[in-house]
mmCIF file of C-alpha atoms and ligand atoms in Angstrom:
data_model
loop_
_atom_site.group_PDB
_atom_site.id
_atom_site.type_symbol
_atom_site.label_atom_id
_atom_site.label_comp_id
_atom_site.label_asym_id
_atom_site.label_seq_id
_atom_site.Cartn_x
_atom_site.Cartn_y
_atom_site.Cartn_z
ATOM 1 C CA UNK H 1 0.344 15.526 9.345
ATOM 2 C CA UNK H 2 -1.349 12.337 10.988
ATOM 3 C CA UNK H 3 -1.286 10.529 7.624
ATOM 4 C CA UNK H 4 2.320 11.101 7.253
ATOM 5 C CA UNK H 5 3.005 9.619 11.053
ATOM 6 C CA UNK H 6 0.728 6.470 10.343
ATOM 7 C CA UNK H 7 2.742 5.927 7.253
ATOM 8 C CA UNK H 8 6.085 5.912 9.049
ATOM 9 C CA UNK H 9 4.420 3.685 11.787
ATOM 10 C CA UNK H 10 3.666 1.128 9.202
ATOM 11 C CA UNK H 11 6.932 1.557 7.413
ATOM 12 C CA UNK H 12 8.512 0.877 11.145
ATOM 13 C CA UNK H 13 6.325 -2.252 11.254
ATOM 14 C CA UNK H 14 7.369 -3.287 7.480
ATOM 15 C CA UNK H 15 11.009 -2.844 8.354
ATOM 16 C CA UNK H 16 10.578 -4.548 11.727
ATOM 17 C CA UNK H 17 9.107 -7.471 9.822
ATOM 18 C CA UNK H 18 12.223 -7.556 7.166
ATOM 19 C CA UNK H 19 14.147 -8.404 9.971
ATOM 20 C CA UNK H 20 15.452 -11.799 11.473
ATOM 21 C CA UNK H 21 13.902 -14.046 9.025
ATOM 22 C CA UNK H 22 10.617 -13.451 10.209
ATOM 23 C CA UNK H 23 8.850 -14.146 6.946
ATOM 24 C CA UNK H 24 11.011 -17.591 6.700
ATOM 25 C CA UNK H 25 9.847 -18.110 10.420
ATOM 26 C CA UNK H 26 6.066 -17.703 9.381
ATOM 27 C CA UNK H 27 6.763 -19.724 6.354
ATOM 28 C CA UNK H 28 8.065 -22.938 8.259
ATOM 29 C CA UNK H 29 4.800 -22.569 10.879
ATOM 30 C CA UNK H 30 2.310 -22.189 7.680
ATOM 31 C CA UNK H 31 4.422 -25.150 6.262
ATOM 32 C CA UNK H 32 3.874 -27.379 8.873
ATOM 33 C CA UNK H 33 0.109 -26.615 9.579
ATOM 34 C CA UNK H 34 -0.579 -27.265 5.975
ATOM 35 C CA UNK H 35 0.904 -30.449 5.902
ATOM 36 C CA UNK H 36 -1.039 -31.531 8.683
ATOM 37 C CA UNK H 37 -4.084 -30.173 7.845
ATOM 38 C CA UNK H 38 -3.894 -32.143 4.461
ATOM 39 C CA UNK H 39 -2.635 -35.318 6.495
ATOM 40 C CA UNK H 40 -6.075 -34.801 8.613
ATOM 41 C CA UNK H 41 -8.212 -34.530 5.446
ATOM 42 C CA UNK H 42 -7.056 -37.188 3.714
ATOM 43 C CA UNK H 43 -7.352 -39.515 7.015
ATOM 44 C CA UNK H 44 -10.835 -37.965 7.118
ATOM 45 C CA UNK H 45 -11.440 -38.864 3.376
ATOM 46 C CA UNK H 46 -10.432 -42.446 4.012
ATOM 47 C CA UNK H 47 -12.580 -42.657 7.218
ATOM 48 C CA UNK H 48 -15.842 -41.703 5.715
ATOM 49 C CA UNK H 49 -15.359 -42.095 1.941
ATOM 50 C CA UNK H 50 -15.981 -38.611 0.785
ATOM 51 C CA UNK H 51 -14.786 -35.572 0.362
ATOM 52 C CA UNK H 52 -14.049 -33.503 3.788
ATOM 53 C CA UNK H 53 -11.631 -30.508 3.274
ATOM 54 C CA UNK H 54 -12.712 -28.082 0.291
ATOM 55 C CA UNK H 55 -10.020 -25.521 0.599
ATOM 56 C CA UNK H 56 -6.662 -24.699 2.661
ATOM 57 C CA UNK H 57 -5.750 -20.633 2.573
ATOM 58 C CA UNK H 58 -2.557 -18.993 4.447
ATOM 59 C CA UNK H 59 -1.589 -15.317 4.688
ATOM 60 C CA UNK H 60 0.812 -13.291 7.009
ATOM 61 C CA UNK H 61 -0.607 -10.078 8.256
ATOM 62 C CA UNK H 62 0.618 -7.208 6.568
ATOM 63 C CA UNK H 63 1.821 -4.278 8.367
ATOM 64 C CA UNK H 64 -1.307 -2.125 7.463
ATOM 65 C CA UNK H 65 -3.510 -4.520 8.774
ATOM 66 C CA UNK H 66 -1.218 -5.039 12.135
ATOM 67 C CA UNK H 67 -1.059 -1.212 12.459
ATOM 68 C CA UNK H 68 -5.053 -0.710 12.148
ATOM 69 C CA UNK H 69 -5.600 -3.654 14.468
ATOM 70 C CA UNK H 70 -3.253 -2.276 17.106
ATOM 71 C CA UNK H 71 -5.128 0.883 16.873
ATOM 72 C CA UNK H 72 -8.572 -0.695 17.394
ATOM 73 C CA UNK H 73 -7.615 -2.578 20.293
ATOM 74 C CA UNK H 74 -6.141 0.632 21.804
ATOM 75 C CA UNK H 75 -2.211 -0.945 21.979
ATOM 76 C CA UNK H 76 1.098 0.915 21.002
ATOM 77 C CA UNK H 77 1.403 0.231 17.211
ATOM 78 C CA UNK H 78 4.907 -1.543 17.096
ATOM 79 C CA UNK H 79 5.482 -5.168 16.018
ATOM 80 C CA UNK H 80 7.408 -6.193 19.188
ATOM 81 C CA UNK H 81 3.754 -5.185 20.978
ATOM 82 C CA UNK H 82 2.019 -6.850 18.271
ATOM 83 C CA UNK H 83 4.034 -10.031 18.419
ATOM 84 C CA UNK H 84 2.938 -10.228 21.579
ATOM 85 C CA UNK H 85 -0.355 -9.218 21.648
ATOM 86 C CA UNK H 86 -1.813 -10.217 18.310
ATOM 87 C CA UNK H 87 -2.848 -14.073 17.792
ATOM 88 C CA UNK H 88 -3.557 -13.596 14.064
ATOM 89 C CA UNK H 89 -0.197 -12.520 12.760
ATOM 90 C CA UNK H 90 0.022 -15.662 11.061
ATOM 91 C CA UNK H 91 -3.524 -17.172 9.571
ATOM 92 C CA UNK H 92 -4.735 -20.301 8.183
ATOM 93 C CA UNK H 93 -8.073 -20.875 6.862
ATOM 94 C CA UNK H 94 -9.747 -24.305 6.672
ATOM 95 C CA UNK H 95 -12.861 -24.366 4.347
ATOM 96 C CA UNK H 96 -15.049 -27.827 4.460
ATOM 97 C CA UNK H 97 -18.487 -28.899 3.558
ATOM 98 C CA UNK H 98 -20.384 -29.585 6.828
ATOM 99 C CA UNK H 99 -20.526 -28.519 10.296
ATOM 100 C CA UNK H 100 -19.757 -31.475 11.820
ATOM 101 C CA UNK H 101 -16.434 -31.656 9.762
ATOM 102 C CA UNK H 102 -15.517 -28.177 11.103
ATOM 103 C CA UNK H 103 -15.481 -30.072 14.827
ATOM 104 C CA UNK H 104 -13.924 -33.326 13.741
ATOM 105 C CA UNK H 105 -10.808 -31.275 12.002
ATOM 106 C CA UNK H 106 -10.545 -29.274 15.114
ATOM 107 C CA UNK H 107 -10.385 -32.132 17.436
ATOM 108 C CA UNK H 108 -7.829 -33.743 14.970
ATOM 109 C CA UNK H 109 -5.717 -30.568 15.171
ATOM 110 C CA UNK H 110 -6.050 -30.585 19.034
ATOM 111 C CA UNK H 111 -5.008 -33.979 19.463
ATOM 112 C CA UNK H 112 -1.467 -33.198 17.205
ATOM 113 C CA UNK H 113 1.006 -33.589 19.898
ATOM 114 C CA UNK H 114 3.464 -30.894 18.881
ATOM 115 C CA UNK H 115 0.556 -28.023 18.968
ATOM 116 C CA UNK H 116 -0.584 -26.653 21.843
ATOM 117 C CA UNK H 117 -4.058 -24.956 21.880
ATOM 118 C CA UNK H 118 -4.423 -21.329 23.808
ATOM 119 C CA UNK H 119 -7.671 -20.477 22.858
ATOM 120 C CA UNK H 120 -10.516 -21.434 21.228
ATOM 121 C CA UNK H 121 -13.436 -19.173 19.894
ATOM 122 C CA UNK H 122 -16.523 -21.212 18.684
ATOM 123 C CA UNK H 123 -18.237 -18.258 16.687
ATOM 124 C CA UNK H 124 -20.443 -21.215 15.348
ATOM 125 C CA UNK H 125 -22.107 -22.236 18.609
ATOM 126 C CA UNK H 126 -22.062 -18.561 19.418
ATOM 127 C CA UNK H 127 -21.714 -16.545 16.368
ATOM 128 C CA UNK H 128 -20.763 -12.925 16.346
ATOM 129 C CA UNK H 129 -23.242 -9.868 16.392
ATOM 130 C CA UNK H 130 -22.505 -9.098 12.839
ATOM 131 C CA UNK H 131 -23.681 -12.888 11.904
ATOM 132 C CA UNK H 132 -19.820 -13.998 11.355
ATOM 133 C CA UNK H 133 -19.313 -17.596 11.956
ATOM 134 C CA UNK H 134 -16.299 -19.904 12.234
ATOM 135 C CA UNK H 135 -14.481 -22.015 14.642
ATOM 136 C CA UNK H 136 -11.074 -20.303 15.601
ATOM 137 C CA UNK H 137 -8.343 -22.135 17.303
ATOM 138 C CA UNK H 138 -5.007 -20.235 18.485
ATOM 139 C CA UNK H 139 -2.325 -22.689 18.685
ATOM 140 C CA UNK H 140 1.251 -22.448 19.408
ATOM 141 C CA UNK H 141 3.469 -23.998 17.007
ATOM 142 C CA UNK H 142 7.022 -24.967 17.521
ATOM 143 C CA UNK H 143 9.485 -24.015 15.040
ATOM 144 C CA UNK H 144 13.008 -25.766 15.429
ATOM 145 C CA UNK H 145 15.777 -24.113 13.509
ATOM 146 C CA UNK H 146 19.726 -25.024 14.286
ATOM 147 C CA UNK H 147 19.871 -25.595 18.193
ATOM 148 C CA UNK H 148 17.104 -23.353 18.993
ATOM 149 C CA UNK H 149 13.097 -24.331 19.199
ATOM 150 C CA UNK H 150 10.969 -21.009 19.563
ATOM 151 C CA UNK H 151 7.364 -21.083 19.533
ATOM 152 C CA UNK H 152 4.960 -18.900 17.058
ATOM 153 C CA UNK H 153 1.089 -18.334 17.520
ATOM 154 C CA UNK H 154 -1.444 -18.891 14.293
ATOM 155 C CA UNK H 155 -4.785 -18.316 14.242
ATOM 156 C CA UNK H 156 -6.740 -21.414 12.634
ATOM 157 C CA UNK H 157 -10.396 -20.764 11.114
ATOM 158 C CA UNK H 158 -12.463 -23.665 10.232
ATOM 159 C CA UNK H 159 -15.624 -22.810 8.317
ATOM 160 C CA UNK H 160 -18.343 -24.357 5.842
ATOM 161 C CA UNK H 161 -18.113 -23.569 2.635
ATOM 162 C CA UNK H 162 -21.442 -21.503 3.180
ATOM 163 C CA UNK H 163 -19.745 -19.378 6.049
ATOM 164 C CA UNK H 164 -16.976 -18.947 4.125
ATOM 165 C CA UNK H 165 -18.805 -17.396 1.077
ATOM 166 C CA UNK H 166 -21.188 -14.995 3.836
ATOM 167 C CA UNK H 167 -17.647 -13.993 5.624
ATOM 168 C CA UNK H 168 -16.037 -13.701 2.527
ATOM 169 C CA UNK H 169 -18.462 -11.336 0.889
ATOM 170 C CA UNK H 170 -19.184 -9.405 4.362
ATOM 171 C CA UNK H 171 -15.363 -8.523 4.784
ATOM 172 C CA UNK H 172 -15.887 -6.781 1.203
ATOM 173 C CA UNK H 173 -19.054 -5.348 1.848
ATOM 174 C CA UNK H 174 -18.961 -4.105 5.342
ATOM 175 C CA UNK H 175 -16.314 -5.364 7.914
ATOM 176 C CA UNK H 176 -14.291 -2.624 9.139
ATOM 177 C CA UNK H 177 -15.179 -0.152 6.974
ATOM 178 C CA UNK H 178 -16.786 2.843 7.029
ATOM 179 C CA UNK H 179 -20.193 2.498 5.062
ATOM 180 C CA UNK H 180 -23.134 5.083 5.097
ATOM 181 C CA UNK H 181 -26.372 2.991 6.369
ATOM 182 C CA UNK H 182 -23.906 -0.035 8.141
ATOM 183 C CA UNK H 183 -26.652 -0.635 10.861
ATOM 184 C CA UNK H 184 -29.019 -1.204 7.972
ATOM 185 C CA UNK H 185 -27.013 -2.963 5.574
ATOM 186 C CA UNK H 186 -25.503 -5.085 8.846
ATOM 187 C CA UNK H 187 -29.141 -6.124 9.635
ATOM 188 C CA UNK H 188 -29.477 -7.376 6.009
ATOM 189 C CA UNK H 189 -26.493 -9.287 6.198
ATOM 190 C CA UNK H 190 -27.234 -11.064 9.588
ATOM 191 C CA UNK H 191 -30.231 -12.055 8.413
ATOM 192 C CA UNK H 192 -28.022 -13.788 5.193
ATOM 193 C CA UNK H 193 -25.918 -15.323 7.952
ATOM 194 C CA UNK H 194 -29.077 -16.732 9.501
ATOM 195 C CA UNK H 195 -30.208 -18.589 6.611
ATOM 196 C CA UNK H 196 -26.792 -19.641 5.453
ATOM 197 C CA UNK H 197 -26.711 -21.391 8.980
ATOM 198 C CA UNK H 198 -29.869 -22.925 8.590
ATOM 199 C CA UNK H 199 -29.023 -24.148 5.270
ATOM 200 C CA UNK H 200 -26.058 -25.827 6.729
ATOM 201 C CA UNK H 201 -28.339 -27.443 9.471
ATOM 202 C CA UNK H 202 -30.723 -28.775 6.585
ATOM 203 C CA UNK H 203 -27.514 -29.928 4.108
ATOM 204 C CA UNK H 204 -26.128 -31.645 7.421
ATOM 205 C CA UNK H 205 -29.682 -33.557 8.054
ATOM 206 C CA UNK H 206 -29.591 -34.586 4.082
ATOM 207 C CA UNK H 207 -26.326 -36.301 4.473
ATOM 208 C CA UNK H 208 -27.459 -38.335 7.653
ATOM 209 C CA UNK H 209 -30.502 -39.563 5.566
ATOM 210 C CA UNK H 210 -28.425 -40.477 2.824
ATOM 211 C CA UNK H 211 -25.801 -42.034 4.948
ATOM 212 C CA UNK H 212 -28.647 -44.047 6.586
ATOM 213 C CA UNK H 213 -30.247 -45.306 3.701
HETATM 214 P P1 0O2 G 301 -8.286 -9.587 9.375
HETATM 215 O O1 0O2 G 301 -8.389 -8.610 8.194
HETATM 216 O O2 0O2 G 301 -9.492 -10.686 8.566
HETATM 217 O O3 0O2 G 301 -6.917 -10.079 9.527
HETATM 218 P P2 0O2 G 301 -9.042 -11.588 20.269
HETATM 219 O O4 0O2 G 301 -9.956 -10.617 21.100
HETATM 220 O O5 0O2 G 301 -7.590 -10.721 20.168
HETATM 221 O O6 0O2 G 301 -8.734 -12.638 20.869
HETATM 222 P P3 0O2 G 301 -9.369 -10.977 17.497
HETATM 223 O O7 0O2 G 301 -8.600 -11.380 16.549
HETATM 224 O O8 0O2 G 301 -9.205 -9.295 17.900
HETATM 225 O O9 0O2 G 301 -9.306 -11.596 19.044
HETATM 226 O O10 0O2 G 301 -11.021 -11.003 17.027
HETATM 227 P P4 0O2 G 301 -11.936 -11.958 16.702
HETATM 228 O O11 0O2 G 301 -13.059 -11.388 16.986
HETATM 229 O O12 0O2 G 301 -11.780 -13.337 17.252
HETATM 230 O O13 0O2 G 301 -11.353 -12.080 14.947
HETATM 231 C C1 0O2 G 301 -10.191 -12.629 14.230
HETATM 232 C C2 0O2 G 301 -10.875 -12.591 12.914
HETATM 233 O O14 0O2 G 301 -11.832 -13.315 12.718
HETATM 234 C C3 0O2 G 301 -10.545 -11.407 12.089
HETATM 235 O O15 0O2 G 301 -9.495 -10.853 11.982
HETATM 236 C C4 0O2 G 301 -11.237 -11.562 10.975
HETATM 237 O O16 0O2 G 301 -10.837 -12.100 10.238
HETATM 238 C C5 0O2 G 301 -12.582 -12.424 11.284
HETATM 239 N N1 0O2 G 301 -13.507 -11.838 11.826
HETATM 240 C C6 0O2 G 301 -14.390 -11.456 13.247
HETATM 241 N N2 0O2 G 301 -15.165 -10.944 12.776
HETATM 242 C C7 0O2 G 301 -15.777 -10.753 11.909
HETATM 243 C C8 0O2 G 301 -16.863 -10.314 11.513
HETATM 244 O O17 0O2 G 301 -17.596 -9.863 11.741
HETATM 245 N N3 0O2 G 301 -16.770 -10.608 9.725
HETATM 246 C C9 0O2 G 301 -15.652 -11.071 8.807
HETATM 247 N N4 0O2 G 301 -16.165 -10.892 7.687
HETATM 248 N N5 0O2 G 301 -14.595 -11.701 9.524
HETATM 249 C C10 0O2 G 301 -14.721 -11.592 10.740
HETATM 250 P P5 0O2 G 301 -9.413 -9.078 12.052
HETATM 251 O O18 0O2 G 301 -7.843 -8.864 12.272
HETATM 252 O O19 0O2 G 301 -10.297 -8.509 12.461
HETATM 253 O O20 0O2 G 301 -9.116 -9.255 10.162
#
């Protein structure tokens, strides 16, 4: 019975998302952000004469994931509430090579006149208990259609290739999963995150040494 209700609720969220050109609005926001990030990448490449941004990806949160997150947060699993309470219905991920690049990209995004920073979460300076590292910017993006200007919220995750490697694997192996022996596995994964953080620091030092030659 509960399974049927969950399915019904997810279908309701899906139907709501299919209304009012919601996906088109999201694509508009992702398009604006992707172009801006591309321009930032080119400016930095020109400035430092090396490749900075490795990869940019984007996604719209699925109805299943919205439902699960609302329940996790103890919120009513309605799409109207999700639009108000969840910051990551639109998600953009930027993967770059070095830790200092993460912060420079973030600064450049924060300096964009049409974007407004709502919240910044520095999981690099202060990694999550799991070991997860990334810099999150929650930004408001204006969407101008016809004579209306609306703002939409997007979560931009910025991290190094090493942090991305860890987080993609940990997501698949453990994150939000009911795994037997999760404590032990989590501890092991946290150890690997620490190793990656240490490698990132060493690579940055090495790059600085090479640049000083
Ligand atoms: P999914 O499936 O990736 O969308 P809030 O408290 O509302 O400001 P929020 O969004 O509840 O913020 O929490 P948080 O911790 O900032 O997490 C935001 C996103 O970061 C998550 O979205 C994940 O994508 C990623 N993330 C956070 N912690 C971890 C972790 O321990 N491991 C991995 N692999 N990723 C993590 P969702 O919606 O949880 O998941």
